[in-house]
Amino acid sequence: MASDKDPLAWETVDSDVAYHCPGFDVRNENVRLPDGTETDFDYITEPESVVVLPFTEDGDVVIIEEWRQAVSRVSRGLPVGGVEPDDGDLAAAARRELIEETGYETDRVSHLTTVEPANGYADSVHHYFVAYDCTPTGEQDLDHNESIRSATTTMDELREEIAEDGVYDGRTVLGVLYYDSFSE
């Protein structure tokens, strides 16, 4: 982690929100580069998120199918959602998002990894969790702008779908690959 004293560090001279919308802001900053040059830099800023890889008691994976307007199609993937101030901790946020998006719940989650998926143009931070012994509650609690259905699949089927370029959601691909590579 670089500090402000790092010779590569940029100095922020001024910073304002250039555009605000639900879910994220676009921030415009006037910065001074290490060589003294001043320039503008724009980036997306958003709350931290949790990504959940949920397993049922039978070992199936709970996935969501969600309309994604930016790509004009239904995207298959893992439940993902923003961390809210009243969550208490990241594990609570993971359990809450799991229930809201899938209608499944669990008492057992474990942290898998944390990544900055697009730190060249966004301050996004994704905290990955594995949820175990998930059981259906039957009730989703979707946000006003979410169109989501939940489903289950086997881990092998999900891996095969990823390998055959059938899952485009980068958060899902990373979560499954990280789980396969580094979990016990």
PDB file of C-alpha atoms in Angstrom:
ATOM      1  CA  MET A   1       0.000   0.000   0.000  1.00  0.00           C
ATOM      2  CA  ALA A   2       1.569   3.297  -1.099  1.00  0.00           C
ATOM      3  CA  SER A   3       1.514   6.273   1.234  1.00  0.00           C
ATOM      4  CA  ASP A   4       1.231   9.940   0.329  1.00  0.00           C
ATOM      5  CA  LYS A   5       5.042  10.055   0.622  1.00  0.00           C
ATOM      6  CA  ASP A   6       5.452   7.525  -2.174  1.00  0.00           C
ATOM      7  CA  PRO A   7       7.121   9.203  -5.178  1.00  0.00           C
ATOM      8  CA  LEU A   8       4.353   7.787  -7.406  1.00  0.00           C
ATOM      9  CA  ALA A   9       1.564   9.410  -5.349  1.00  0.00           C
ATOM     10  CA  TRP A  10      -0.656  12.070  -6.873  1.00  0.00           C
ATOM     11  CA  GLU A  11      -1.755  15.057  -4.815  1.00  0.00           C
ATOM     12  CA  THR A  12      -5.473  15.833  -4.827  1.00  0.00           C
ATOM     13  CA  VAL A  13      -5.835  19.604  -5.168  1.00  0.00           C
ATOM     14  CA  ASP A  14      -9.645  19.743  -5.382  1.00  0.00           C
ATOM     15  CA  SER A  15     -12.454  17.189  -5.462  1.00  0.00           C
ATOM     16  CA  ASP A  16     -16.168  17.446  -6.305  1.00  0.00           C
ATOM     17  CA  VAL A  17     -19.035  15.161  -7.256  1.00  0.00           C
ATOM     18  CA  ALA A  18     -19.601  15.768 -10.968  1.00  0.00           C
ATOM     19  CA  TYR A  19     -22.651  13.487 -11.233  1.00  0.00           C
ATOM     20  CA  HIS A  20     -24.798  11.764  -8.621  1.00  0.00           C
ATOM     21  CA  CYS A  21     -27.223   8.918  -9.141  1.00  0.00           C
ATOM     22  CA  PRO A  22     -28.590   6.078  -7.003  1.00  0.00           C
ATOM     23  CA  GLY A  23     -25.816   3.568  -6.388  1.00  0.00           C
ATOM     24  CA  PHE A  24     -22.758   5.569  -7.384  1.00  0.00           C
ATOM     25  CA  ASP A  25     -21.271   8.998  -8.012  1.00  0.00           C
ATOM     26  CA  VAL A  26     -18.826  10.256 -10.590  1.00  0.00           C
ATOM     27  CA  ARG A  27     -16.132  12.264  -8.852  1.00  0.00           C
ATOM     28  CA  ASN A  28     -13.960  14.850 -10.617  1.00  0.00           C
ATOM     29  CA  GLU A  29     -10.628  15.658  -9.049  1.00  0.00           C
ATOM     30  CA  ASN A  30      -7.972  18.179  -9.910  1.00  0.00           C
ATOM     31  CA  VAL A  31      -4.681  16.403  -9.221  1.00  0.00           C
ATOM     32  CA  ARG A  32      -0.988  17.209  -9.276  1.00  0.00           C
ATOM     33  CA  LEU A  33       1.177  14.456 -10.764  1.00  0.00           C
ATOM     34  CA  PRO A  34       4.651  13.611  -9.402  1.00  0.00           C
ATOM     35  CA  ASP A  35       6.278  15.797 -12.096  1.00  0.00           C
ATOM     36  CA  GLY A  36       4.182  18.807 -10.997  1.00  0.00           C
ATOM     37  CA  THR A  37       1.706  18.684 -13.905  1.00  0.00           C
ATOM     38  CA  GLU A  38      -1.893  19.454 -12.930  1.00  0.00           C
ATOM     39  CA  THR A  39      -4.739  17.595 -14.637  1.00  0.00           C
ATOM     40  CA  ASP A  40      -8.282  16.328 -14.087  1.00  0.00           C
ATOM     41  CA  PHE A  41      -9.154  12.783 -13.110  1.00  0.00           C
ATOM     42  CA  ASP A  42     -12.683  11.353 -13.051  1.00  0.00           C
ATOM     43  CA  TYR A  43     -13.701   8.110 -11.368  1.00  0.00           C
ATOM     44  CA  ILE A  44     -16.735   6.225 -10.121  1.00  0.00           C
ATOM     45  CA  THR A  45     -17.199   6.087  -6.373  1.00  0.00           C
ATOM     46  CA  GLU A  46     -19.579   3.653  -4.703  1.00  0.00           C
ATOM     47  CA  PRO A  47     -20.144   1.909  -1.380  1.00  0.00           C
ATOM     48  CA  GLU A  48     -18.285  -1.306  -0.662  1.00  0.00           C
ATOM     49  CA  SER A  49     -20.069  -4.491  -1.788  1.00  0.00           C
ATOM     50  CA  VAL A  50     -20.347  -8.096  -0.719  1.00  0.00           C
ATOM     51  CA  VAL A  51     -20.350 -11.013  -3.170  1.00  0.00           C
ATOM     52  CA  VAL A  52     -21.748 -14.285  -1.857  1.00  0.00           C
ATOM     53  CA  LEU A  53     -21.000 -17.823  -3.068  1.00  0.00           C
ATOM     54  CA  PRO A  54     -23.903 -19.646  -1.376  1.00  0.00           C
ATOM     55  CA  PHE A  55     -24.118 -23.427  -0.957  1.00  0.00           C
ATOM     56  CA  THR A  56     -27.315 -25.222   0.027  1.00  0.00           C
ATOM     57  CA  GLU A  57     -27.337 -27.998   2.601  1.00  0.00           C
ATOM     58  CA  ASP A  58     -27.162 -30.441  -0.363  1.00  0.00           C
ATOM     59  CA  GLY A  59     -24.076 -28.724  -1.818  1.00  0.00           C
ATOM     60  CA  ASP A  60     -25.795 -26.938  -4.709  1.00  0.00           C
ATOM     61  CA  VAL A  61     -24.934 -23.319  -5.499  1.00  0.00           C
ATOM     62  CA  VAL A  62     -27.624 -20.649  -5.262  1.00  0.00           C
ATOM     63  CA  ILE A  63     -27.330 -18.230  -8.173  1.00  0.00           C
ATOM     64  CA  ILE A  64     -29.333 -15.296  -9.417  1.00  0.00           C
ATOM     65  CA  GLU A  65     -30.525 -14.392 -12.867  1.00  0.00           C
ATOM     66  CA  GLU A  66     -30.815 -10.616 -13.107  1.00  0.00           C
ATOM     67  CA  TRP A  67     -31.676  -8.192 -15.862  1.00  0.00           C
ATOM     68  CA  ARG A  68     -28.644  -5.962 -16.538  1.00  0.00           C
ATOM     69  CA  GLN A  69     -29.681  -2.890 -18.480  1.00  0.00           C
ATOM     70  CA  ALA A  70     -26.114  -1.856 -19.381  1.00  0.00           C
ATOM     71  CA  VAL A  71     -25.701  -5.035 -21.464  1.00  0.00           C
ATOM     72  CA  SER A  72     -29.412  -5.556 -22.298  1.00  0.00           C
ATOM     73  CA  ARG A  73     -29.693  -9.146 -21.121  1.00  0.00           C
ATOM     74  CA  VAL A  74     -30.214 -11.451 -18.187  1.00  0.00           C
ATOM     75  CA  SER A  75     -26.950 -12.168 -16.393  1.00  0.00           C
ATOM     76  CA  ARG A  76     -26.386 -15.319 -14.325  1.00  0.00           C
ATOM     77  CA  GLY A  77     -24.226 -14.934 -11.285  1.00  0.00           C
ATOM     78  CA  LEU A  78     -23.719 -14.741  -7.567  1.00  0.00           C
ATOM     79  CA  PRO A  79     -25.722 -12.472  -5.264  1.00  0.00           C
ATOM     80  CA  VAL A  80     -24.030  -9.090  -4.833  1.00  0.00           C
ATOM     81  CA  GLY A  81     -25.027  -5.996  -2.936  1.00  0.00           C
ATOM     82  CA  GLY A  82     -23.850  -2.860  -1.230  1.00  0.00           C
ATOM     83  CA  VAL A  83     -22.768  -2.689   2.384  1.00  0.00           C
ATOM     84  CA  GLU A  84     -25.231  -0.580   4.384  1.00  0.00           C
ATOM     85  CA  PRO A  85     -24.442   1.483   7.499  1.00  0.00           C
ATOM     86  CA  ASP A  86     -26.665  -0.624   9.765  1.00  0.00           C
ATOM     87  CA  ASP A  87     -25.148  -3.970   8.713  1.00  0.00           C
ATOM     88  CA  GLY A  88     -22.798  -4.041  11.684  1.00  0.00           C
ATOM     89  CA  ASP A  89     -20.112  -5.991   9.870  1.00  0.00           C
ATOM     90  CA  LEU A  90     -19.362  -7.433   6.439  1.00  0.00           C
ATOM     91  CA  ALA A  91     -20.612 -10.914   7.356  1.00  0.00           C
ATOM     92  CA  ALA A  92     -23.980  -9.405   8.333  1.00  0.00           C
ATOM     93  CA  ALA A  93     -24.080  -7.605   4.978  1.00  0.00           C
ATOM     94  CA  ALA A  94     -23.407 -10.900   3.178  1.00  0.00           C
ATOM     95  CA  ARG A  95     -26.214 -12.664   5.057  1.00  0.00           C
ATOM     96  CA  ARG A  96     -28.619  -9.759   4.402  1.00  0.00           C
ATOM     97  CA  GLU A  97     -27.859  -9.610   0.670  1.00  0.00           C
ATOM     98  CA  LEU A  98     -28.258 -13.370   0.369  1.00  0.00           C
ATOM     99  CA  ILE A  99     -31.762 -13.212   1.834  1.00  0.00           C
ATOM    100  CA  GLU A 100     -32.776 -10.101  -0.108  1.00  0.00           C
ATOM    101  CA  GLU A 101     -31.662 -11.333  -3.520  1.00  0.00           C
ATOM    102  CA  THR A 102     -32.301 -15.075  -3.312  1.00  0.00           C
ATOM    103  CA  GLY A 103     -34.779 -15.807  -0.546  1.00  0.00           C
ATOM    104  CA  TYR A 104     -32.185 -18.116   1.061  1.00  0.00           C
ATOM    105  CA  GLU A 105     -30.657 -17.646   4.486  1.00  0.00           C
ATOM    106  CA  THR A 106     -27.747 -18.949   6.502  1.00  0.00           C
ATOM    107  CA  ASP A 107     -26.094 -18.489   9.850  1.00  0.00           C
ATOM    108  CA  ARG A 108     -22.660 -19.486   8.571  1.00  0.00           C
ATOM    109  CA  VAL A 109     -20.529 -17.353   6.259  1.00  0.00           C
ATOM    110  CA  SER A 110     -16.783 -17.082   5.929  1.00  0.00           C
ATOM    111  CA  HIS A 111     -14.662 -14.435   4.258  1.00  0.00           C
ATOM    112  CA  LEU A 112     -12.978 -15.602   1.049  1.00  0.00           C
ATOM    113  CA  THR A 113     -11.107 -12.543  -0.271  1.00  0.00           C
ATOM    114  CA  THR A 114     -11.342  -8.801  -0.907  1.00  0.00           C
ATOM    115  CA  VAL A 115     -10.545  -7.186  -4.248  1.00  0.00           C
ATOM    116  CA  GLU A 116     -10.574  -3.819  -6.009  1.00  0.00           C
ATOM    117  CA  PRO A 117     -12.018  -4.929  -9.355  1.00  0.00           C
ATOM    118  CA  ALA A 118     -11.520  -1.756 -11.367  1.00  0.00           C
ATOM    119  CA  ASN A 119      -9.153   0.521  -9.466  1.00  0.00           C
ATOM    120  CA  GLY A 120      -8.099   2.383 -12.603  1.00  0.00           C
ATOM    121  CA  TYR A 121     -11.486   4.102 -12.849  1.00  0.00           C
ATOM    122  CA  ALA A 122     -13.485   3.200  -9.713  1.00  0.00           C
ATOM    123  CA  ASP A 123     -12.960   2.967  -5.955  1.00  0.00           C
ATOM    124  CA  SER A 124     -15.059  -0.226  -5.799  1.00  0.00           C
ATOM    125  CA  VAL A 125     -14.193  -2.793  -3.136  1.00  0.00           C
ATOM    126  CA  HIS A 126     -15.746  -6.274  -3.264  1.00  0.00           C
ATOM    127  CA  HIS A 127     -15.677  -8.520  -0.204  1.00  0.00           C
ATOM    128  CA  TYR A 128     -16.243 -12.178  -1.148  1.00  0.00           C
ATOM    129  CA  PHE A 129     -17.944 -14.583   1.234  1.00  0.00           C
ATOM    130  CA  VAL A 130     -18.867 -18.252   1.131  1.00  0.00           C
ATOM    131  CA  ALA A 131     -22.233 -19.074   2.700  1.00  0.00           C
ATOM    132  CA  TYR A 132     -22.886 -22.615   3.910  1.00  0.00           C
ATOM    133  CA  ASP A 133     -26.054 -24.646   4.583  1.00  0.00           C
ATOM    134  CA  CYS A 134     -28.320 -22.074   2.924  1.00  0.00           C
ATOM    135  CA  THR A 135     -32.032 -22.800   3.241  1.00  0.00           C
ATOM    136  CA  PRO A 136     -34.893 -21.182   1.329  1.00  0.00           C
ATOM    137  CA  THR A 137     -37.077 -18.739   3.225  1.00  0.00           C
ATOM    138  CA  GLY A 138     -39.241 -18.166   0.158  1.00  0.00           C
ATOM    139  CA  GLU A 139     -39.097 -14.391   0.424  1.00  0.00           C
ATOM    140  CA  GLN A 140     -36.916 -12.076  -1.624  1.00  0.00           C
ATOM    141  CA  ASP A 141     -36.752  -8.404  -0.634  1.00  0.00           C
ATOM    142  CA  LEU A 142     -35.633  -6.730  -3.853  1.00  0.00           C
ATOM    143  CA  ASP A 143     -34.799  -3.069  -4.331  1.00  0.00           C
ATOM    144  CA  HIS A 144     -37.195  -1.070  -6.511  1.00  0.00           C
ATOM    145  CA  ASN A 145     -34.846  -1.331  -9.507  1.00  0.00           C
ATOM    146  CA  GLU A 146     -33.978  -5.051  -9.304  1.00  0.00           C
ATOM    147  CA  SER A 147     -35.435  -7.797 -11.505  1.00  0.00           C
ATOM    148  CA  ILE A 148     -34.027 -11.019 -10.059  1.00  0.00           C
ATOM    149  CA  ARG A 149     -34.968 -14.687  -9.928  1.00  0.00           C
ATOM    150  CA  SER A 150     -32.996 -17.195  -7.924  1.00  0.00           C
ATOM    151  CA  ALA A 151     -32.094 -20.717  -8.990  1.00  0.00           C
ATOM    152  CA  THR A 152     -29.753 -23.490  -7.953  1.00  0.00           C
ATOM    153  CA  THR A 153     -27.112 -25.347  -9.907  1.00  0.00           C
ATOM    154  CA  THR A 154     -24.280 -27.687  -9.098  1.00  0.00           C
ATOM    155  CA  MET A 155     -20.771 -26.335  -8.698  1.00  0.00           C
ATOM    156  CA  ASP A 156     -19.660 -28.524 -11.604  1.00  0.00           C
ATOM    157  CA  GLU A 157     -22.388 -27.090 -13.851  1.00  0.00           C
ATOM    158  CA  LEU A 158     -21.442 -23.534 -12.831  1.00  0.00           C
ATOM    159  CA  ARG A 159     -17.760 -24.232 -13.540  1.00  0.00           C
ATOM    160  CA  GLU A 160     -18.683 -25.701 -16.939  1.00  0.00           C
ATOM    161  CA  GLU A 161     -20.867 -22.706 -17.764  1.00  0.00           C
ATOM    162  CA  ILE A 162     -17.972 -20.376 -16.882  1.00  0.00           C
ATOM    163  CA  ALA A 163     -15.518 -22.446 -18.956  1.00  0.00           C
ATOM    164  CA  GLU A 164     -17.846 -22.318 -21.966  1.00  0.00           C
ATOM    165  CA  ASP A 165     -18.193 -18.501 -21.771  1.00  0.00           C
ATOM    166  CA  GLY A 166     -21.768 -18.745 -20.515  1.00  0.00           C
ATOM    167  CA  VAL A 167     -21.216 -16.574 -17.440  1.00  0.00           C
ATOM    168  CA  TYR A 168     -19.996 -13.051 -18.187  1.00  0.00           C
ATOM    169  CA  ASP A 169     -20.319 -11.564 -14.717  1.00  0.00           C
ATOM    170  CA  GLY A 170     -16.745 -10.952 -13.592  1.00  0.00           C
ATOM    171  CA  ARG A 171     -17.623 -11.046  -9.898  1.00  0.00           C
ATOM    172  CA  THR A 172     -19.004 -14.558 -10.333  1.00  0.00           C
ATOM    173  CA  VAL A 173     -16.078 -15.816 -12.392  1.00  0.00           C
ATOM    174  CA  LEU A 174     -13.577 -14.453  -9.871  1.00  0.00           C
ATOM    175  CA  GLY A 175     -15.501 -15.851  -6.902  1.00  0.00           C
ATOM    176  CA  VAL A 176     -15.690 -19.368  -8.326  1.00  0.00           C
ATOM    177  CA  LEU A 177     -12.076 -19.383  -9.518  1.00  0.00           C
ATOM    178  CA  TYR A 178     -10.813 -18.012  -6.205  1.00  0.00           C
ATOM    179  CA  TYR A 179     -12.870 -20.548  -4.262  1.00  0.00           C
ATOM    180  CA  ASP A 180     -11.536 -23.405  -6.400  1.00  0.00           C
ATOM    181  CA  SER A 181      -7.959 -22.182  -6.147  1.00  0.00           C
ATOM    182  CA  PHE A 182      -7.632 -21.126  -2.512  1.00  0.00           C
ATOM    183  CA  SER A 183     -10.375 -22.512  -0.309  1.00  0.00           C
ATOM    184  CA  GLU A 184     -10.020 -25.637   1.752  1.00  0.00           C
TER     185      GLU A 184
END
